[in-house]
Structure formats: C-alpha cells, structure tokens
PDB file of C-alpha atoms and ligand atoms in Angstrom:
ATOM      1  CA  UNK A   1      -8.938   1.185 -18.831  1.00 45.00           C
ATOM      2  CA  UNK A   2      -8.170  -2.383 -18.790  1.00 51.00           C
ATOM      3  CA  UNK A   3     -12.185  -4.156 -20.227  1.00 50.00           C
ATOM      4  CA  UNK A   4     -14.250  -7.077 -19.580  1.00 49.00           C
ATOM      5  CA  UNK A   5     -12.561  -9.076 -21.620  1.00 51.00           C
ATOM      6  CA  UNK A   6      -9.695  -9.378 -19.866  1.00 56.00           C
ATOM      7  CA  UNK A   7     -11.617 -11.513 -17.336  1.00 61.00           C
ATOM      8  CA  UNK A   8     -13.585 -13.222 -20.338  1.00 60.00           C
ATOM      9  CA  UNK A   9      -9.239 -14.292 -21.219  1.00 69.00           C
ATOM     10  CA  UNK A  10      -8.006 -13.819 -17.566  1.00 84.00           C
ATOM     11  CA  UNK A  11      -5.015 -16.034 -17.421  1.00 91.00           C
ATOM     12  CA  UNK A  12      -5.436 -17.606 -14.029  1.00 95.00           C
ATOM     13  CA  UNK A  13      -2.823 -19.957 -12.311  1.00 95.00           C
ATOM     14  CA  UNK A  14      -2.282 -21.572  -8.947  1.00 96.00           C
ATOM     15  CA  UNK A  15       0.706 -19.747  -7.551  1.00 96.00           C
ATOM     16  CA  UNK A  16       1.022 -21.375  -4.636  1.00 95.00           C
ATOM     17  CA  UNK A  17      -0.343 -23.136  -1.025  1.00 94.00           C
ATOM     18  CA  UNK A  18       0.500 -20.989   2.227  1.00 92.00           C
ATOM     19  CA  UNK A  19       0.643 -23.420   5.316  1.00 87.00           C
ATOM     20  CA  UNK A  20       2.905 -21.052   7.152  1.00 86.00           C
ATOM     21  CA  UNK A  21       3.135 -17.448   7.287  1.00 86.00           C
ATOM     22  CA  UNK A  22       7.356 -17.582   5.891  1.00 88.00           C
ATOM     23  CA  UNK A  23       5.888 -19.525   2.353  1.00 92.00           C
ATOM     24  CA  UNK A  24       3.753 -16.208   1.635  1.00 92.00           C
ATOM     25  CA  UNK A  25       5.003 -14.980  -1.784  1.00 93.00           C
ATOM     26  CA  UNK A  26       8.156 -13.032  -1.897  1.00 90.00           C
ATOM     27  CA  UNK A  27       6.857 -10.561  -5.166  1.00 88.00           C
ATOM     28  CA  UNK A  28       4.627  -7.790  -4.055  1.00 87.00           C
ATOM     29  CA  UNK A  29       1.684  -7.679  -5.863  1.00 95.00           C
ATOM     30  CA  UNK A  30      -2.144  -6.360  -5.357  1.00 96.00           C
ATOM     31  CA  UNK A  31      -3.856  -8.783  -3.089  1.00 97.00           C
ATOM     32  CA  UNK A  32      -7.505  -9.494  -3.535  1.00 98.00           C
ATOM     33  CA  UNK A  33      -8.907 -11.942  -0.977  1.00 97.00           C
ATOM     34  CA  UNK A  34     -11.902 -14.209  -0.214  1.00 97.00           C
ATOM     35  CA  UNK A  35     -12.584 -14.842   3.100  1.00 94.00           C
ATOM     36  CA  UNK A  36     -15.803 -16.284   5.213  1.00 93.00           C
ATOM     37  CA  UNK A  37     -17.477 -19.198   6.563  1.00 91.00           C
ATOM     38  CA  UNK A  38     -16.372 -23.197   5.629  1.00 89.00           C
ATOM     39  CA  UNK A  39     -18.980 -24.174   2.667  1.00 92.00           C
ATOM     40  CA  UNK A  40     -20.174 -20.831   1.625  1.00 95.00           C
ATOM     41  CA  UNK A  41     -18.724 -20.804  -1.610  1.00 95.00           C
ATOM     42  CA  UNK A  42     -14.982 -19.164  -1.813  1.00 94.00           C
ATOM     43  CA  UNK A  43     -13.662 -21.777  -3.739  1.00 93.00           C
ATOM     44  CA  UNK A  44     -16.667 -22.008  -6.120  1.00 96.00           C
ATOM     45  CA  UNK A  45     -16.541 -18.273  -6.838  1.00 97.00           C
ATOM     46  CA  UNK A  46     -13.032 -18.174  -8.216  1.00 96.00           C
ATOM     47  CA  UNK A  47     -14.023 -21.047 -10.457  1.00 96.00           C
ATOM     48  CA  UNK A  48     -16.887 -19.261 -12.065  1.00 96.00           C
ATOM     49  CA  UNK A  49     -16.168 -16.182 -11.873  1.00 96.00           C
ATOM     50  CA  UNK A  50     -12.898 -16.917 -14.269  1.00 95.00           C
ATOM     51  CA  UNK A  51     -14.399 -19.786 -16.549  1.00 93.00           C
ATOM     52  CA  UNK A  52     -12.156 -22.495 -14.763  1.00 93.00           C
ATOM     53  CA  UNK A  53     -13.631 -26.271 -13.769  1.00 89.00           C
ATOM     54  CA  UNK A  54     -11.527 -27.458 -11.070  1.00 91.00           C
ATOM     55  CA  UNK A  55      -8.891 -24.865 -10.757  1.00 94.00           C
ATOM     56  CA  UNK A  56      -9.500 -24.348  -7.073  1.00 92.00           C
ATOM     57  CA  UNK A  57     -10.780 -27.396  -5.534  1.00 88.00           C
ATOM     58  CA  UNK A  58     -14.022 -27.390  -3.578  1.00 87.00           C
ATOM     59  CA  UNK A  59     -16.291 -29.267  -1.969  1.00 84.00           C
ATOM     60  CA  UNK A  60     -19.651 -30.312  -0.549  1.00 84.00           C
ATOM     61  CA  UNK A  61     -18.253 -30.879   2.908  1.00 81.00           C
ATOM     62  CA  UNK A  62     -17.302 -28.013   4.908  1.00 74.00           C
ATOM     63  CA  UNK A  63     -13.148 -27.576   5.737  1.00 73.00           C
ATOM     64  CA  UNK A  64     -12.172 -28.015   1.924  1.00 73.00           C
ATOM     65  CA  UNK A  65      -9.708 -25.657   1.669  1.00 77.00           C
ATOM     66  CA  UNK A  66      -6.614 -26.019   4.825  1.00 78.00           C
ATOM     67  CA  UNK A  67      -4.039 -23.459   3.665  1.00 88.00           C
ATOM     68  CA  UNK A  68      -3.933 -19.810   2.129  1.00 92.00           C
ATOM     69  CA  UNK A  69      -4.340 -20.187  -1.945  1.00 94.00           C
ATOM     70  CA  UNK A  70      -3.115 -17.965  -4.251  1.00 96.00           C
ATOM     71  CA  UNK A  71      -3.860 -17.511  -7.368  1.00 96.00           C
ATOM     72  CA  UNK A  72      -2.071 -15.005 -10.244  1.00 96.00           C
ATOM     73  CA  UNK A  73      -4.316 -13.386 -12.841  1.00 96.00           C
ATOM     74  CA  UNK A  74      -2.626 -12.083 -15.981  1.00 93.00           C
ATOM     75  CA  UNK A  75       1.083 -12.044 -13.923  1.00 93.00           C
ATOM     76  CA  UNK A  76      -0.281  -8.860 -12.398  1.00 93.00           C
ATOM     77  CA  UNK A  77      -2.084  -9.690  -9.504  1.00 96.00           C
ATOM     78  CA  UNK A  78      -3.304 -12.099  -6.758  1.00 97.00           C
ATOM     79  CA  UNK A  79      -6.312 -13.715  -5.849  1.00 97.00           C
ATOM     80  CA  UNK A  80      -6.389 -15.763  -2.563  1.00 96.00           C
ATOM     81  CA  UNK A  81      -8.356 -17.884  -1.455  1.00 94.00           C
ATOM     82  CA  UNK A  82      -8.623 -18.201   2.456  1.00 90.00           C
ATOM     83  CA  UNK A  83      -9.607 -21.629   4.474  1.00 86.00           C
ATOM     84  CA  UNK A  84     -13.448 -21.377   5.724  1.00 85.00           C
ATOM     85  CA  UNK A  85     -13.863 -20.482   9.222  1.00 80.00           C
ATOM     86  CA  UNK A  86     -16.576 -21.420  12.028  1.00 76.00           C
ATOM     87  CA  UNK A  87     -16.433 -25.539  10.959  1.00 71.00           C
ATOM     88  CA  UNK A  88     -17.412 -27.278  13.878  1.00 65.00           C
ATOM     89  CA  UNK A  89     -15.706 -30.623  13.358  1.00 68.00           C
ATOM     90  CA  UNK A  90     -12.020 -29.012  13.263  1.00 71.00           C
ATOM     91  CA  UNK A  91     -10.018 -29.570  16.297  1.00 78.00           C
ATOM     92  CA  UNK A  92      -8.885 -27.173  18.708  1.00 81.00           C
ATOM     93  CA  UNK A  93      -5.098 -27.885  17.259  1.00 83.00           C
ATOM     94  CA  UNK A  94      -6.354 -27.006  13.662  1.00 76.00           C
ATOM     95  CA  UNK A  95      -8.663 -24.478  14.698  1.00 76.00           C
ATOM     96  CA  UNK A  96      -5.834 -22.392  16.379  1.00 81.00           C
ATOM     97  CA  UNK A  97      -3.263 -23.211  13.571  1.00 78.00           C
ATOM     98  CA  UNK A  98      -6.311 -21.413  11.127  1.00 77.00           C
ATOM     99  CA  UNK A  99      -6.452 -18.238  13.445  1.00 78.00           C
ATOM    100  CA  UNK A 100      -2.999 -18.114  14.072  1.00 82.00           C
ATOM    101  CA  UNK A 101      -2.293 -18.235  10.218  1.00 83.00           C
ATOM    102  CA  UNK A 102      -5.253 -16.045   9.385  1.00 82.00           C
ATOM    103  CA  UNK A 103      -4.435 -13.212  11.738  1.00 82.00           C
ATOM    104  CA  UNK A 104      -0.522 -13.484  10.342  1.00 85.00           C
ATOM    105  CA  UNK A 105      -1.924 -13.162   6.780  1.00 89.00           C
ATOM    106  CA  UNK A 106      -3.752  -9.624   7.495  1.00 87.00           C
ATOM    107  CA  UNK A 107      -0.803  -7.991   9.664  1.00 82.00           C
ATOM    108  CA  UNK A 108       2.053  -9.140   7.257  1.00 84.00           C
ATOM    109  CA  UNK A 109       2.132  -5.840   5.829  1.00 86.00           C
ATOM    110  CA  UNK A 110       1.201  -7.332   2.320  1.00 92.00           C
ATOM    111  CA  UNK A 111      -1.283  -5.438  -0.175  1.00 93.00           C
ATOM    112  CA  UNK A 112      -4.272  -6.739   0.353  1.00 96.00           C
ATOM    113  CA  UNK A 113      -6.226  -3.997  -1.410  1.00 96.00           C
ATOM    114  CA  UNK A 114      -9.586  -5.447  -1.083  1.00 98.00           C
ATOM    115  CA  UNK A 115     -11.192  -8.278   0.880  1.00 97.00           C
ATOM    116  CA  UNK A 116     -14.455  -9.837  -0.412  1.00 98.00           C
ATOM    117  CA  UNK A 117     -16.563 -11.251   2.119  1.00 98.00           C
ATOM    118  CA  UNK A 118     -18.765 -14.084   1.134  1.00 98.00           C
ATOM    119  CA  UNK A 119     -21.924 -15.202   3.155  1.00 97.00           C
ATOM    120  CA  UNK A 120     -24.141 -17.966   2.262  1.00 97.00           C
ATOM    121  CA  UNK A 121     -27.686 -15.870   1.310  1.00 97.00           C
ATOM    122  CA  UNK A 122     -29.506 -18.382   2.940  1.00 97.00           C
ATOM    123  CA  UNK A 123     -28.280 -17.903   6.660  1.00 96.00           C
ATOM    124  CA  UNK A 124     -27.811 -14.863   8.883  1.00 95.00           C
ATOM    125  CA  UNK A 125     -24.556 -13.422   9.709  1.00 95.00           C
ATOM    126  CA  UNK A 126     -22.813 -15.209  12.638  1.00 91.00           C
ATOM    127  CA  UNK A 127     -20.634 -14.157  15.247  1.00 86.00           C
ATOM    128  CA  UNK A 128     -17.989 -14.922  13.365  1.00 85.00           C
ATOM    129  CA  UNK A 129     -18.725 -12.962  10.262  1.00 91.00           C
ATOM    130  CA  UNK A 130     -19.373 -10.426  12.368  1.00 91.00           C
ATOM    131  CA  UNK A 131     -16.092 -10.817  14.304  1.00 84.00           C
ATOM    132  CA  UNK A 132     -14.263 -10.809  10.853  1.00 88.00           C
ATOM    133  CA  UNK A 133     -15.744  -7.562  10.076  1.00 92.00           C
ATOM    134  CA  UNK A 134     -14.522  -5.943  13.028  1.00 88.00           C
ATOM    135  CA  UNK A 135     -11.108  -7.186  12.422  1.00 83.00           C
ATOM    136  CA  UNK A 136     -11.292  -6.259   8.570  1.00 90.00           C
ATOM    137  CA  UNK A 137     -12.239  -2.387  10.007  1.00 91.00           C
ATOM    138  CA  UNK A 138      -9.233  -2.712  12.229  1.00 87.00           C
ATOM    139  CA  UNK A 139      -6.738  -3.715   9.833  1.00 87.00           C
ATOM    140  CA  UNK A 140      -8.110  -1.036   7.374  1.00 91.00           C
ATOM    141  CA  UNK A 141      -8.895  -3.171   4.917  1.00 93.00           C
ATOM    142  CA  UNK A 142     -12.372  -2.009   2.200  1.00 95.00           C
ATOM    143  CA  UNK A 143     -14.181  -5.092   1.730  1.00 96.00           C
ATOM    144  CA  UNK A 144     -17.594  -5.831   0.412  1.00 98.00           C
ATOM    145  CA  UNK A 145     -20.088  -8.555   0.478  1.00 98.00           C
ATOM    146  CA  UNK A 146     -21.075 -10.993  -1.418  1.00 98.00           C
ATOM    147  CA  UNK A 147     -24.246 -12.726  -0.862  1.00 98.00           C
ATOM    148  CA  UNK A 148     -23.348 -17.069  -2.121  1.00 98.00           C
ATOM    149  CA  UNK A 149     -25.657 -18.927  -3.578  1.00 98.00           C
ATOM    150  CA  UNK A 150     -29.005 -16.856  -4.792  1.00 98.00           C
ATOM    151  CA  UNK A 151     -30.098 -19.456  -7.209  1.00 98.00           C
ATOM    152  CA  UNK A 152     -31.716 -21.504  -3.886  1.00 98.00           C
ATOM    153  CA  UNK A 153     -33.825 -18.503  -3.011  1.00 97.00           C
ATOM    154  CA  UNK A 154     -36.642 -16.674  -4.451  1.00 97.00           C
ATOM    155  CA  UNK A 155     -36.540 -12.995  -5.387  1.00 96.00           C
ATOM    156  CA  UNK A 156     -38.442 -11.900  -2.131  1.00 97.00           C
ATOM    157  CA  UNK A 157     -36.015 -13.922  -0.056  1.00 97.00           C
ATOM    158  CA  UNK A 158     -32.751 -12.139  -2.056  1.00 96.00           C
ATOM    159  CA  UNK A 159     -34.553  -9.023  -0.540  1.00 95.00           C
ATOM    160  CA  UNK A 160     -34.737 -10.290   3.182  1.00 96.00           C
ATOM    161  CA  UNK A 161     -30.873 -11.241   2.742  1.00 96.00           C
ATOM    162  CA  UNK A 162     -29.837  -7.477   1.618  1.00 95.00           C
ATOM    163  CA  UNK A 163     -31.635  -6.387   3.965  1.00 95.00           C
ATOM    164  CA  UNK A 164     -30.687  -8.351   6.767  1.00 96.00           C
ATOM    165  CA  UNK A 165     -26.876  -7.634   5.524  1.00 96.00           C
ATOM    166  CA  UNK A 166     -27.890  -3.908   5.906  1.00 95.00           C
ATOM    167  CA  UNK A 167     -29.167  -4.663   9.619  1.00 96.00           C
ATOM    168  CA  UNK A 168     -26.028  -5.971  10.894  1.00 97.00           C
ATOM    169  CA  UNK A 169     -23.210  -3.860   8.837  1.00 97.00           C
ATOM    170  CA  UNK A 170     -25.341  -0.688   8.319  1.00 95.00           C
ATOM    171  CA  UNK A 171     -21.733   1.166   7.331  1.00 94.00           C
ATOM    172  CA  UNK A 172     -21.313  -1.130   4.261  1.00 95.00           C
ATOM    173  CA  UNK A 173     -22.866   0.836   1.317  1.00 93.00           C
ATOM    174  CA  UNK A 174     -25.691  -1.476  -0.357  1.00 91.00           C
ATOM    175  CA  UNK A 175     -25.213  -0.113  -3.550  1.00 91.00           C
ATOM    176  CA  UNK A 176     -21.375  -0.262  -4.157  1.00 93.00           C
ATOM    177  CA  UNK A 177     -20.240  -2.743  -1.562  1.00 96.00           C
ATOM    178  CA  UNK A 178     -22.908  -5.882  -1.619  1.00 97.00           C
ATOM    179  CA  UNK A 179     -23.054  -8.418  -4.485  1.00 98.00           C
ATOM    180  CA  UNK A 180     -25.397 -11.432  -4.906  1.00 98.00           C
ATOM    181  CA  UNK A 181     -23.869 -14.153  -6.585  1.00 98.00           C
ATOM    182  CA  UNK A 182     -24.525 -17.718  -7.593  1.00 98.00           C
ATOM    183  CA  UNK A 183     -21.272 -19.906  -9.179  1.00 97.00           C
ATOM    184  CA  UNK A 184     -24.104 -22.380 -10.695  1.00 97.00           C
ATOM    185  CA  UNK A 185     -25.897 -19.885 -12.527  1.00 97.00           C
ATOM    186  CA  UNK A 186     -23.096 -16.864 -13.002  1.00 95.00           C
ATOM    187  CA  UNK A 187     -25.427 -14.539 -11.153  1.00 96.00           C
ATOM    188  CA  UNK A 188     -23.485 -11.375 -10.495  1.00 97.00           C
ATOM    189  CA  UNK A 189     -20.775 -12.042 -12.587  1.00 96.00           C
ATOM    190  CA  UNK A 190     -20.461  -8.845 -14.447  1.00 95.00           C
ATOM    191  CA  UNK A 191     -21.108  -6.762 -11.633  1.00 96.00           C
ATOM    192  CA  UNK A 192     -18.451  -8.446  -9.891  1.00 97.00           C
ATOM    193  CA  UNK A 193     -15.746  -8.371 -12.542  1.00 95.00           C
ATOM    194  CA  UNK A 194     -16.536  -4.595 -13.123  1.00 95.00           C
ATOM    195  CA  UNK A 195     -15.943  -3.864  -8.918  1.00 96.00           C
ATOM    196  CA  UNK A 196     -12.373  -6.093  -9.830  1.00 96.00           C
ATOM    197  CA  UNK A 197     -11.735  -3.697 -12.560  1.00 93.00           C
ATOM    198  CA  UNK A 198     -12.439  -0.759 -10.433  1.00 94.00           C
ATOM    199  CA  UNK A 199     -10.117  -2.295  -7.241  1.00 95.00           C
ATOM    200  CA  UNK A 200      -7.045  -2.591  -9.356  1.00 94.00           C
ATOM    201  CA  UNK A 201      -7.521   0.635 -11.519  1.00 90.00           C
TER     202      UNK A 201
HETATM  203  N1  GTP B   1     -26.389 -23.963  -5.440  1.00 86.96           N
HETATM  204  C1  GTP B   1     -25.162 -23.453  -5.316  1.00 86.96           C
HETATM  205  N2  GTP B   1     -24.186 -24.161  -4.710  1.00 86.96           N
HETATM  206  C2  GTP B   1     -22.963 -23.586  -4.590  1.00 86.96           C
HETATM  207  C3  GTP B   1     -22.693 -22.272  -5.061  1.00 86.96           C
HETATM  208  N3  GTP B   1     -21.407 -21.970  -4.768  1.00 86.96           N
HETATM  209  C4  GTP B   1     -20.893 -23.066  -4.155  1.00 86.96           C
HETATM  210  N4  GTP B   1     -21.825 -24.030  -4.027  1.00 86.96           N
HETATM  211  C5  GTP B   1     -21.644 -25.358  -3.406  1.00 86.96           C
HETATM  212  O1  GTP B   1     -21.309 -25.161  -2.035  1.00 86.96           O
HETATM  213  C6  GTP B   1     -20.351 -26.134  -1.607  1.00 86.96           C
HETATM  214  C7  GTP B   1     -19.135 -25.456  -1.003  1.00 86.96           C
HETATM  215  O2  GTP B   1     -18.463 -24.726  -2.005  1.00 86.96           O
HETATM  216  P1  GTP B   1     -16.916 -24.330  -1.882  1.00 86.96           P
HETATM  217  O3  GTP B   1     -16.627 -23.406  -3.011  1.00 86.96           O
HETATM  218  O4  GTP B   1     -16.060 -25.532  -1.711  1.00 86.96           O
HETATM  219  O5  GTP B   1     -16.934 -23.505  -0.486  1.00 86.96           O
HETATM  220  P2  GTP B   1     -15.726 -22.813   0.296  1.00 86.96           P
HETATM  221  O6  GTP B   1     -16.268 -21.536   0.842  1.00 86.96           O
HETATM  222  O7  GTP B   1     -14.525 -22.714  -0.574  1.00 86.96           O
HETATM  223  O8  GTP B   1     -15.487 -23.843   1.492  1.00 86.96           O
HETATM  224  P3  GTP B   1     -14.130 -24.086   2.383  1.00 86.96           P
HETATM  225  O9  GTP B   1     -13.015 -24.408   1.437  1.00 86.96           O
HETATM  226  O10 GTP B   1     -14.530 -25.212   3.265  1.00 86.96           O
HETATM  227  O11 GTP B   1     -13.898 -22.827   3.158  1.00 86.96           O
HETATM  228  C8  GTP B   1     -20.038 -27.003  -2.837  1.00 86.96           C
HETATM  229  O12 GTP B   1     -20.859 -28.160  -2.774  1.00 86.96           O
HETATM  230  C9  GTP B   1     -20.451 -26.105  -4.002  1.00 86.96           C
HETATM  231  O13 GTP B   1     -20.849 -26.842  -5.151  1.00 86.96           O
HETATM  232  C10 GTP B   1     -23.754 -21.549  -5.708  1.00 86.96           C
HETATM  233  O14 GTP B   1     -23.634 -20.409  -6.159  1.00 86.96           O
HETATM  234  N5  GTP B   1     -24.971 -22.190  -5.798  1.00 86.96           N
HETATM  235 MG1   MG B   2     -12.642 -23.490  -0.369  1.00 86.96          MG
END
C-alpha cells in the first residue's frame, strides 16, 4: 500500500498542453481528471493539493485554463486538468472548439479511472454541472464531488451545500463520493489524497 507520503514527495510535472484531440499522450497511463465550471478552482486544487506554487497556472478571471493539462505524478500516473466550462464571455467559435475537444477527451478510449467534479460551495449546481453529470454516467466514468472553496462559508452554510449536492445527485454517496475543500486553507487535503490512494490501488 503505497502511504501519504508519497503525496507529501509526489513528484509532479507538466507533461503536456492538449489543444487537439491527436496531441493526447501516446503512453497509457491511469487518468485522473478535474473537470467543472470556469473559476471554481481546478487549477488551484492541483497546486495545493501537491505543495506546488505556480505549477498549474490559475487565475482570478474565469477562462484561465484553454487546453487539456496533464500532469505526471511519480512517472506513474496522470492528472489533468480540464478548461472551465459555462464562461459567458467565450465566443461561440471557442465555446464549440471546448465541447468539441471535451467530448473527444471522454470517448478516446483513454483510462480515465476517475473524474473529480469540482463545484464552487458557494453556488448551486447549474445546468451545466448537471449536464456533465449525465454525460460522466454515460461514459461510465465514477466521479465524486468536491465542494471549492469552504473557507468563504460558515459551518452551517458547508451543511446547506452537502445537502443541496445530495438534492440534485441523490445517487452520489455523501460519505465516499463528496469532498469539501479549500486550496487557501488545505481543507480536505488528507481526505482527498487518501480517495487518490484508494483510485489507483
Ligand atoms: N478563497 C478561495 N479561493 C480559491 C480557492 N481555490 C481557488 N480559489 C481562487 O479562485 C480563482 C479561480 O481559481 P482557478 O484554480 O484558476 O480556477 P479554475 O477552475 O482552474 O478556472 P479555469 O481555468 O478558468 O477553468 C482564483 O482567484 C483562485 O485564487 C479556495 O479554496 N479558496
Ligand atoms: Mg484552471
């Protein structure tokens, strides 16, 4: 059983930008994949979560990150980092080019063994988390939640959010499958790492 501390010394490195489904890597590895709204903290969560500054670049405006990011851990697997969805100010053009490259991504055949799916903990699920759910069923792909950014809300409104996540994905198991998080304070940090460990046993 591979321990904490390989996270504590995870050797994380950019592997590469994906702008086009034929750049996706050629080596076959065990996916693990971020995915959810522009600005709710993808890019911020594989910074913290692995003791890095800047590693993957983010951003107080929403659209940060444009292309598919993936990042090795210890040579042994991936961690990628998908462009934010539902920004307003995109244009159609690079609103389609997103979808087109997003759907690509989940019906390349890769091994994508788990999809985490981050939501701000402030707002409600929106159509489009919900239509990324439906899609993540489809493609048969387990995924869990992670609830961004609990340091901006009190304990009683962490509650509301779980429970509100509960309303509107009532097949997603509370206890195993939803994570609050915060990349300022390192909230959730060890749970998370421990659900990594578990995906990739
Ligand atoms: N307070 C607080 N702010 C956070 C947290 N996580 C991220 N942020 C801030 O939220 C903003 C967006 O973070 P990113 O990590 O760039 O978000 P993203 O989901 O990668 O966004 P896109 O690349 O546009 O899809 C930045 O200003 C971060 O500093 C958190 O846990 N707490
Ligand atoms: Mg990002």
């Amino acid at each position: 059983m591979v321990t904490l501390f390989l996270f504590m010394k995870a050797d994380i490195k950019f592997h590469t930008s994906v702008h086009i489904t034929k750049q996706l890597p050629k080596e076959n590895l065990k996916e693990i994949v971020l995915c959810g709204r522009s600005n709710v903290g993808k890019s911020s969560f594989i910074n913290s979560l692995f003791n890095q500054k800047n590693l993957a670049k983010t951003s107080s405006h929403p659209g940060k990150t444009k292309s598919i990011n993936y990042y090795i851990v210890n040579g042994n697997f991936y961690i990628v980092d998908l462009p934010g969805f539902g920004y307003a100010k995109v244009s159609k053009t690079e609103r389609d080019r997103w979808q087109k490259l997003i759907e690509s991504y989940f019906f390349s055949g890769r091994e994508i063994t788990h999809a985490f799916h981050l939501i701000d903990s402030r707002h409600s699920p929106t159509q489009l988390d919900i239509l990324l759910q439906q899609f993540l069923l489809e493609a048969n792909i387990p995924c869990s939640i992670i609830l961004t950014k609990v340091d901006k809300l009190k304990q009683s409104e962490i509650s509301h959010s779980k429970k509100i996540v509960k309303e509107y994905f009532s097949y997603i198991n509370i206890e195993d499958d939803v994570f609050l998080y915060s990349s300022v304070k390192g909230t959730g940090k060890k749970q998370l790492t421990d659900k990594i460990l578990r995906i990739l046993e």
